[in-house]
GROMACS .gro file of C-alpha atoms in nm:
model
  395
    1MET     CA    1   0.489   3.319  -1.213
    2ARG     CA    2   0.286   3.231  -0.905
    3ARG     CA    3   0.480   3.073  -0.623
    4ILE     CA    4   0.353   2.742  -0.491
    5ARG     CA    5   0.208   2.774  -0.142
    6SER     CA    6   0.395   2.592   0.133
    7THR     CA    7   0.080   2.413   0.244
    8THR     CA    8   0.033   2.282  -0.109
    9ILE     CA    9   0.387   2.149  -0.112
   10GLY     CA   10   0.336   1.974   0.217
   11VAL     CA   11   0.028   1.790   0.095
   12LEU     CA   12   0.193   1.687  -0.230
   13ALA     CA   13   0.512   1.576  -0.062
   14SER     CA   14   0.340   1.361   0.198
   15ALA     CA   15   0.091   1.212  -0.045
   16LEU     CA   16   0.316   1.140  -0.339
   17LEU     CA   17   0.680   1.097  -0.239
   18ALA     CA   18   0.671   0.769  -0.050
   19THR     CA   19   1.016   0.620  -0.087
   20SER     CA   20   1.333   0.643   0.121
   21LEU     CA   21   1.554   0.947   0.063
   22ALA     CA   22   1.897   0.789   0.119
   23GLY     CA   23   2.195   1.013   0.026
   24CYS     CA   24   2.325   1.011  -0.330
   25GLN     CA   25   2.461   1.224  -0.613
   26PHE     CA   26   2.314   1.294  -0.953
   27GLY     CA   27   2.352   1.521  -1.250
   28ASP     CA   28   2.618   1.716  -1.425
   29SER     CA   29   2.735   2.074  -1.453
   30ALA     CA   30   2.763   2.287  -1.763
   31ASP     CA   31   3.112   2.151  -1.825
   32GLY     CA   32   2.998   1.791  -1.786
   33GLU     CA   33   3.133   1.728  -1.437
   34ALA     CA   34   2.912   1.557  -1.182
   35VAL     CA   35   2.720   1.787  -0.947
   36ALA     CA   36   2.607   1.670  -0.606
   37GLY     CA   37   2.234   1.675  -0.550
   38GLU     CA   38   2.081   1.659  -0.897
   39ILE     CA   39   1.850   1.397  -1.039
   40VAL     CA   40   1.862   1.458  -1.414
   41ILE     CA   41   1.549   1.351  -1.599
   42ALA     CA   42   1.558   1.394  -1.976
   43ALA     CA   43   1.237   1.458  -2.172
   44ASP     CA   44   1.179   1.400  -2.543
   45LEU     CA   45   0.863   1.598  -2.618
   46GLU     CA   46   0.654   1.719  -2.913
   47LEU     CA   47   0.690   2.096  -2.866
   48SER     CA   48   0.626   2.172  -3.234
   49GLY     CA   49   0.454   1.994  -3.520
   50ALA     CA   50   0.122   1.810  -3.525
   51LEU     CA   51   0.141   1.689  -3.163
   52ALA     CA   52   0.253   2.020  -3.010
   53PRO     CA   53  -0.062   2.083  -2.797
   54VAL     CA   54  -0.013   1.774  -2.584
   55GLY     CA   55   0.367   1.804  -2.589
   56THR     CA   56   0.343   2.158  -2.455
   57ALA     CA   57   0.106   2.039  -2.182
   58TYR     CA   58   0.360   1.771  -2.086
   59GLN     CA   59   0.640   2.026  -2.065
   60ARG     CA   60   0.431   2.254  -1.844
   61ALA     CA   61   0.337   1.966  -1.619
   62LEU     CA   62   0.697   1.849  -1.583
   63GLU     CA   63   0.819   2.198  -1.502
   64LEU     CA   64   0.546   2.254  -1.243
   65LYS     CA   65   0.594   1.913  -1.084
   66ALA     CA   66   0.974   1.952  -1.071
   67GLU     CA   67   0.932   2.291  -0.905
   68GLN     CA   68   0.694   2.146  -0.648
   69ILE     CA   69   0.930   1.861  -0.564
   70ASN     CA   70   1.230   2.091  -0.539
   71LEU     CA   71   1.052   2.352  -0.322
   72SER     CA   72   0.900   2.091  -0.092
   73GLY     CA   73   1.231   2.008   0.076
   74VAL     CA   74   1.161   1.635   0.069
   75LEU     CA   75   1.482   1.578  -0.127
   76GLY     CA   76   1.694   1.762   0.128
   77ASP     CA   77   1.982   1.938  -0.050
   78ARG     CA   78   1.909   1.758  -0.373
   79ARG     CA   79   1.692   1.871  -0.663
   80VAL     CA   80   1.534   1.747  -0.986
   81ARG     CA   81   1.670   1.894  -1.309
   82LEU     CA   82   1.490   1.854  -1.641
   83ASP     CA   83   1.671   1.828  -1.974
   84VAL     CA   84   1.402   1.885  -2.239
   85LYS     CA   85   1.438   1.852  -2.617
   86ASP     CA   86   1.181   1.909  -2.892
   87ASN     CA   87   1.137   1.614  -3.126
   88ARG     CA   88   0.914   1.823  -3.359
   89SER     CA   89   0.655   1.540  -3.363
   90ASP     CA   90   0.905   1.355  -3.584
   91PRO     CA   91   1.022   0.999  -3.500
   92SER     CA   92   1.358   1.061  -3.668
   93GLU     CA   93   1.425   1.369  -3.455
   94SER     CA   94   1.310   1.176  -3.150
   95SER     CA   95   1.560   0.900  -3.226
   96ARG     CA   96   1.840   1.156  -3.232
   97ASN     CA   97   1.727   1.298  -2.899
   98ILE     CA   98   1.710   0.954  -2.741
   99SER     CA   99   2.059   0.872  -2.868
  100ASP     CA  100   2.191   1.191  -2.709
  101PHE     CA  101   2.011   1.135  -2.381
  102THR     CA  102   2.114   0.772  -2.343
  103SER     CA  103   2.477   0.860  -2.424
  104ASN     CA  104   2.486   1.113  -2.141
  105PRO     CA  105   2.602   0.936  -1.821
  106SER     CA  106   2.445   1.200  -1.597
  107VAL     CA  107   2.090   1.127  -1.720
  108SER     CA  108   1.912   0.900  -1.475
  109ALA     CA  109   1.603   0.834  -1.688
  110VAL     CA  110   1.400   0.957  -1.985
  111ILE     CA  111   1.038   1.063  -2.026
  112MET     CA  112   0.897   1.038  -2.379
  113GLY     CA  113   0.597   1.231  -2.510
  114SER     CA  114   0.281   1.147  -2.703
  115CYS     CA  115   0.432   1.026  -3.031
  116ASN     CA  116   0.354   0.653  -3.055
  117GLU     CA  117   0.608   0.575  -3.327
  118CYS     CA  118   0.875   0.766  -3.133
  119ALA     CA  119   0.832   0.541  -2.830
  120ILE     CA  120   0.821   0.223  -3.039
  121ASN     CA  121   1.133   0.319  -3.233
  122ALA     CA  122   1.320   0.413  -2.915
  123ALA     CA  123   1.259   0.084  -2.735
  124LYS     CA  124   1.564  -0.093  -2.879
  125THR     CA  125   1.805   0.190  -2.797
  126ILE     CA  126   1.657   0.232  -2.450
  127ASP     CA  127   1.706  -0.138  -2.373
  128GLU     CA  128   2.051  -0.168  -2.531
  129ARG     CA  129   2.183   0.131  -2.336
  130ARG     CA  130   1.995   0.031  -2.021
  131VAL     CA  131   1.841   0.368  -1.947
  132PRO     CA  132   1.496   0.356  -1.783
  133ALA     CA  133   1.227   0.540  -1.977
  134ILE     CA  134   0.857   0.612  -1.932
  135ALA     CA  135   0.657   0.677  -2.250
  136LEU     CA  136   0.345   0.892  -2.228
  137ALA     CA  137   0.227   0.772  -2.568
  138PRO     CA  138  -0.073   0.536  -2.548
  139ALA     CA  139   0.049   0.266  -2.791
  140SER     CA  140   0.136  -0.050  -2.600
  141GLN     CA  141   0.414  -0.167  -2.835
  142GLY     CA  142   0.669   0.063  -2.678
  143ALA     CA  143   0.652  -0.122  -2.346
  144THR     CA  144   0.517  -0.463  -2.454
  145PRO     CA  145   0.608  -0.744  -2.414
  146ALA     CA  146   0.770  -0.655  -2.082
  147ASP     CA  147   1.040  -0.923  -2.105
  148GLN     CA  148   1.162  -0.763  -2.431
  149ARG     CA  149   1.118  -0.404  -2.309
  150ARG     CA  150   1.295  -0.429  -1.976
  151TYR     CA  151   1.383  -0.059  -1.955
  152MET     CA  152   1.072   0.080  -2.127
  153PHE     CA  153   0.760   0.165  -1.929
  154LYS     CA  154   0.438   0.340  -2.020
  155LEU     CA  155   0.198   0.570  -1.838
  156ALA     CA  156  -0.109   0.641  -2.048
  157PRO     CA  157  -0.450   0.482  -2.113
  158ASN     CA  158  -0.444   0.133  -2.264
  159ALA     CA  159  -0.646   0.046  -2.574
  160GLU     CA  160  -0.787  -0.273  -2.421
  161ASP     CA  161  -0.906  -0.090  -2.109
  162SER     CA  162  -1.057   0.195  -2.310
  163ALA     CA  163  -1.238  -0.040  -2.547
  164ALA     CA  164  -1.379  -0.249  -2.262
  165ALA     CA  165  -1.513   0.058  -2.081
  166LEU     CA  166  -1.657   0.216  -2.396
  167VAL     CA  167  -1.834  -0.101  -2.502
  168ALA     CA  168  -1.971  -0.153  -2.151
  169GLU     CA  169  -2.128   0.193  -2.180
  170LEU     CA  170  -2.272   0.112  -2.524
  171ARG     CA  171  -2.411  -0.219  -2.401
  172ASP     CA  172  -2.579  -0.053  -2.101
  173LEU     CA  173  -2.745   0.198  -2.334
  174LYS     CA  174  -2.857  -0.086  -2.565
  175ILE     CA  175  -2.675   0.066  -2.861
  176LYS     CA  176  -2.667  -0.180  -3.151
  177ARG     CA  177  -2.475  -0.013  -3.436
  178VAL     CA  178  -2.158   0.197  -3.422
  179ALA     CA  179  -1.900   0.357  -3.650
  180LEU     CA  180  -1.533   0.404  -3.567
  181LEU     CA  181  -1.294   0.675  -3.688
  182HIS     CA  182  -0.932   0.621  -3.587
  183THR     CA  183  -0.580   0.743  -3.656
  184ASP     CA  184  -0.366   0.521  -3.876
  185ASP     CA  185  -0.084   0.501  -3.621
  186ALA     CA  186   0.001   0.220  -3.378
  187TYR     CA  187  -0.249   0.324  -3.112
  188GLY     CA  188  -0.526   0.374  -3.365
  189LEU     CA  189  -0.473   0.022  -3.500
  190GLU     CA  190  -0.471  -0.114  -3.146
  191GLY     CA  191  -0.803   0.062  -3.100
  192VAL     CA  192  -0.956  -0.104  -3.405
  193ALA     CA  193  -0.849  -0.448  -3.283
  194ALA     CA  194  -0.966  -0.389  -2.926
  195MET     CA  195  -1.299  -0.234  -3.025
  196THR     CA  196  -1.371  -0.507  -3.281
  197SER     CA  197  -1.314  -0.777  -3.020
  198GLN     CA  198  -1.519  -0.606  -2.749
  199LEU     CA  199  -1.806  -0.518  -2.983
  200GLU     CA  200  -1.829  -0.878  -3.104
  201LYS     CA  201  -1.855  -1.001  -2.746
  202ALA     CA  202  -2.134  -0.751  -2.680
  203ASN     CA  203  -2.315  -0.835  -3.004
  204ILE     CA  204  -2.288  -0.476  -3.127
  205GLN     CA  205  -2.238  -0.417  -3.500
  206LEU     CA  206  -1.932  -0.225  -3.616
  207ARG     CA  207  -2.086  -0.096  -3.938
  208GLN     CA  208  -1.821   0.147  -4.062
  209VAL     CA  209  -1.447   0.201  -3.995
  210GLU     CA  210  -1.254   0.501  -4.129
  211SER     CA  211  -0.894   0.609  -4.071
  212VAL     CA  212  -0.714   0.944  -4.077
  213LYS     CA  213  -0.348   1.039  -4.057
  214VAL     CA  214  -0.216   1.182  -3.732
  215THR     CA  215  -0.130   1.501  -3.921
  216ASP     CA  216  -0.473   1.544  -4.087
  217THR     CA  217  -0.657   1.864  -4.000
  218ASP     CA  218  -0.953   1.836  -4.238
  219LEU     CA  219  -1.159   1.534  -4.129
  220GLY     CA  220  -1.478   1.625  -4.311
  221GLN     CA  221  -1.461   1.350  -4.574
  222ALA     CA  222  -1.363   1.083  -4.322
  223VAL     CA  223  -1.652   1.180  -4.095
  224ALA     CA  224  -1.894   1.180  -4.388
  225SER     CA  225  -1.782   0.829  -4.480
  226ALA     CA  226  -1.805   0.709  -4.120
  227THR     CA  227  -2.159   0.838  -4.080
  228GLU     CA  228  -2.307   0.764  -4.423
  229ILE     CA  229  -2.449   0.437  -4.292
  230ARG     CA  230  -2.699   0.467  -4.008
  231THR     CA  231  -2.545   0.407  -3.665
  232ASP     CA  232  -2.639   0.480  -3.306
  233ALA     CA  233  -2.294   0.600  -3.198
  234LEU     CA  234  -1.971   0.732  -3.347
  235ILE     CA  235  -1.644   0.643  -3.171
  236LEU     CA  236  -1.356   0.888  -3.227
  237TRP     CA  237  -1.018   0.725  -3.158
  238THR     CA  238  -0.793   1.022  -3.243
  239SER     CA  239  -0.607   1.310  -3.082
  240ALA     CA  240  -0.802   1.573  -2.891
  241GLU     CA  241  -0.784   1.833  -3.168
  242GLN     CA  242  -0.891   1.584  -3.434
  243ALA     CA  243  -1.173   1.450  -3.217
  244MET     CA  244  -1.320   1.797  -3.163
  245SER     CA  245  -1.294   1.872  -3.534
  246ALA     CA  246  -1.460   1.542  -3.622
  247ALA     CA  247  -1.738   1.599  -3.369
  248GLU     CA  248  -1.804   1.941  -3.520
  249ASN     CA  249  -1.813   1.788  -3.869
  250ALA     CA  250  -2.063   1.527  -3.747
  251ARG     CA  251  -2.288   1.795  -3.592
  252GLU     CA  252  -2.277   1.999  -3.912
  253ALA     CA  253  -2.380   1.688  -4.104
  254GLU     CA  254  -2.674   1.655  -3.861
  255TYR     CA  255  -2.552   1.325  -3.723
  256THR     CA  256  -2.801   1.229  -3.451
  257GLY     CA  257  -2.616   0.942  -3.281
  258ARG     CA  258  -2.411   0.969  -2.964
  259ILE     CA  259  -2.046   1.070  -3.002
  260TYR     CA  260  -1.774   0.913  -2.789
  261PHE     CA  261  -1.408   1.009  -2.749
  262ASP     CA  262  -1.148   0.750  -2.658
  263ALA     CA  263  -0.917   0.842  -2.369
  264ALA     CA  264  -0.640   0.953  -2.609
  265ALA     CA  265  -0.870   1.236  -2.720
  266ALA     CA  266  -0.860   1.414  -2.383
  267GLY     CA  267  -0.736   1.769  -2.427
  268ASP     CA  268  -0.850   2.102  -2.289
  269LEU     CA  269  -1.101   2.117  -2.005
  270PHE     CA  270  -1.297   2.397  -2.171
  271LEU     CA  271  -1.432   2.343  -2.522
  272GLU     CA  272  -1.492   2.600  -2.790
  273GLY     CA  273  -1.847   2.642  -2.916
  274ALA     CA  274  -2.047   2.544  -2.608
  275ARG     CA  275  -2.367   2.462  -2.798
  276SER     CA  276  -2.208   2.238  -3.063
  277SER     CA  277  -1.982   2.065  -2.811
  278ASP     CA  278  -2.251   1.967  -2.559
  279ASN     CA  279  -2.336   1.601  -2.501
  280LEU     CA  280  -2.006   1.462  -2.619
  281HIS     CA  281  -1.876   1.170  -2.415
  282LEU     CA  282  -1.515   1.117  -2.314
  283LEU     CA  283  -1.357   0.821  -2.137
  284PHE     CA  284  -1.081   0.956  -1.914
  285THR     CA  285  -0.954   0.992  -1.560
  286GLN     CA  286  -1.125   1.197  -1.287
  287THR     CA  287  -0.834   1.442  -1.289
  288MET     CA  288  -1.001   1.617  -1.583
  289VAL     CA  289  -1.303   1.700  -1.363
  290ILE     CA  290  -1.154   1.672  -1.016
  291ASP     CA  291  -1.329   1.991  -0.902
  292ASP     CA  292  -1.651   1.785  -0.924
  293VAL     CA  293  -1.507   1.521  -0.690
  294ILE     CA  294  -1.515   1.532  -0.309
  295ALA     CA  295  -1.168   1.487  -0.156
  296THR     CA  296  -1.232   1.185   0.064
  297ASN     CA  297  -0.867   1.072   0.087
  298PRO     CA  298  -0.514   1.217   0.051
  299ALA     CA  299  -0.482   1.103  -0.312
  300LYS     CA  300  -0.798   1.287  -0.417
  301ALA     CA  301  -0.687   1.593  -0.220
  302ALA     CA  302  -0.354   1.590  -0.404
  303ARG     CA  303  -0.537   1.560  -0.739
  304LYS     CA  304  -0.758   1.857  -0.657
  305GLN     CA  305  -0.455   2.063  -0.557
  306TRP     CA  306  -0.270   1.966  -0.875
  307PHE     CA  307  -0.570   2.073  -1.083
  308ARG     CA  308  -0.581   2.411  -0.905
  309ASP     CA  309  -0.207   2.469  -0.929
  310TYR     CA  310  -0.187   2.379  -1.299
  311THR     CA  311  -0.494   2.589  -1.382
  312ALA     CA  312  -0.369   2.888  -1.183
  313ARG     CA  313  -0.023   2.868  -1.342
  314TYR     CA  314  -0.129   2.818  -1.704
  315GLY     CA  315  -0.483   2.958  -1.721
  316GLY     CA  316  -0.651   2.630  -1.811
  317TYR     CA  317  -0.621   2.254  -1.776
  318TYR     CA  318  -0.510   1.987  -2.023
  319GLY     CA  319  -0.616   1.631  -1.951
  320PHE     CA  320  -0.290   1.449  -2.012
  321SER     CA  321  -0.081   1.678  -1.791
  322SER     CA  322  -0.126   1.448  -1.492
  323PHE     CA  323   0.049   1.161  -1.671
  324ALA     CA  324   0.366   1.365  -1.715
  325ALA     CA  325   0.360   1.469  -1.349
  326ASP     CA  326   0.307   1.110  -1.236
  327ALA     CA  327   0.589   0.988  -1.460
  328LEU     CA  328   0.829   1.234  -1.300
  329GLN     CA  329   0.711   1.136  -0.952
  330LEU     CA  330   0.762   0.766  -1.025
  331LEU     CA  331   1.115   0.830  -1.149
  332VAL     CA  332   1.205   1.050  -0.852
  333ASN     CA  333   1.069   0.789  -0.612
  334ALA     CA  334   1.270   0.515  -0.780
  335ALA     CA  335   1.584   0.727  -0.814
  336THR     CA  336   1.592   0.827  -0.449
  337GLY     CA  337   1.548   0.465  -0.352
  338SER     CA  338   1.805   0.313  -0.586
  339ALA     CA  339   2.113   0.534  -0.602
  340THR     CA  340   2.410   0.528  -0.370
  341VAL     CA  341   2.707   0.753  -0.313
  342ASP     CA  342   2.926   0.514  -0.512
  343GLU     CA  343   2.678   0.496  -0.803
  344PRO     CA  344   2.548   0.846  -0.876
  345THR     CA  345   2.311   0.731  -1.152
  346ASN     CA  346   2.225   0.375  -1.071
  347ARG     CA  347   2.007   0.307  -1.375
  348ASP     CA  348   1.972  -0.067  -1.314
  349GLY     CA  349   1.860  -0.008  -0.956
  350LEU     CA  350   1.618   0.259  -1.073
  351ARG     CA  351   1.473   0.023  -1.333
  352ASP     CA  352   1.426  -0.253  -1.076
  353LEU     CA  353   1.238  -0.024  -0.838
  354LEU     CA  354   1.034   0.130  -1.118
  355GLU     CA  355   0.923  -0.217  -1.225
  356THR     CA  356   0.753  -0.274  -0.889
  357SER     CA  357   0.624   0.081  -0.834
  358GLN     CA  358   0.282   0.137  -0.679
  359MET     CA  359   0.129   0.479  -0.635
  360ASP     CA  360  -0.210   0.646  -0.608
  361GLY     CA  361  -0.106   0.912  -0.854
  362LEU     CA  362  -0.262   1.227  -0.992
  363SER     CA  363  -0.399   1.020  -1.281
  364GLY     CA  364  -0.534   0.745  -1.057
  365PRO     CA  365  -0.401   0.412  -0.926
  366ILE     CA  366  -0.069   0.313  -1.088
  367ARG     CA  367   0.086  -0.033  -1.056
  368MET     CA  368   0.394  -0.158  -1.241
  369THR     CA  369   0.493  -0.525  -1.235
  370PRO     CA  370   0.761  -0.738  -1.405
  371ASP     CA  371   0.489  -0.870  -1.638
  372ASN     CA  372   0.317  -0.538  -1.701
  373HIS     CA  373   0.513  -0.219  -1.773
  374SER     CA  374   0.198  -0.016  -1.847
  375GLY     CA  375   0.103   0.117  -1.507
  376LEU     CA  376  -0.235   0.290  -1.532
  377MET     CA  377  -0.504   0.070  -1.376
  378PRO     CA  378  -0.838   0.024  -1.560
  379GLN     CA  379  -1.035   0.167  -1.266
  380ALA     CA  380  -0.868   0.504  -1.325
  381LEU     CA  381  -1.099   0.557  -1.624
  382THR     CA  382  -1.448   0.700  -1.595
  383MET     CA  383  -1.708   0.848  -1.830
  384LEU     CA  384  -1.725   1.226  -1.873
  385VAL     CA  385  -1.977   1.437  -2.061
  386SER     CA  386  -1.951   1.788  -2.205
  387ARG     CA  387  -2.197   2.040  -2.064
  388GLY     CA  388  -2.186   2.416  -2.107
  389GLY     CA  389  -1.860   2.403  -2.297
  390ARG     CA  390  -1.657   2.199  -2.045
  391TRP     CA  391  -1.615   1.841  -1.929
  392ARG     CA  392  -1.816   1.711  -1.631
  393LEU     CA  393  -1.866   1.377  -1.462
  394ALA     CA  394  -2.135   1.180  -1.644
  395GLY     CA  395  -2.440   1.065  -1.454
   0.00000   0.00000   0.00000
């Protein structure tokens, strides 16, 4: 594997690790005894099953980010260690992983993957065992309401923010009729509610709503039903793989309206079938197209470097990778600020600092508060368009 350049590490360290590095101990050895200098972050990810593409991207991002932190020297003699388990895209398997992680006293915190039901189901255990966790799944229920999810946080696009931005785009284009195809999981239902509310405010008709299962691979019938009534735009509120499949089905059916992807549909930077994939619209963060952005500040410079490092390491870029990297950075920042020699894994202190975290992350501006445990700010989202088989900044 390619080694990370020392200049890269310096930029990332100075831009992203902003908290005090007071001395502490973390981790455990193979025989379960505490080891000085480790911050153990557990990760419950979808490495197989229906959600494997994004889960694999999360694992890659976590491994790259952990390596960068460890090689940078900003932690002194200490290091980050990841403990990753595959939940097989299955909430039951995820629950077993979370039980194991939260029972391990050496684990400082947990990062959860893209499975919405996994995060929602884990919230009670996470709170009861008082282990801080950041979910990368977009459904808000895992971390909301904050006063009942004290140890659960979320770092992913929010349905309300996505709906508001999408409808603002539709309103500006004077689009009057739309159809919506969504997954039948928690985030998909949040999308229906948020889009319905925003469309009503904008006086735009929601003429057809269709749902698909998260595990569905053949979306032809659902797309046909969604587009059988004339509309000016089709909104796809699904995973990246399902959204691309649905867009292809719509093109084959000679659908002439505009096609929009919600932020949860961000996947690979490069799209298969350049001709059929052109002129799709995706609401997402600038990280997906950061090579189109001029680095006018340290945060943008760090995002450009992350994009290059991830692409060079893995041969391509996956949109949601930045959320996993930011989640790890937030936890490392909080852990280095909260632990003491007498309390190797001070989970309560970590939670308290995480709840007031502020960072211009790889994904964009992130702000956690006691009233809001979902940290991605609305201004992180922007409109992208597919041209020549890849995503570009719109406009």
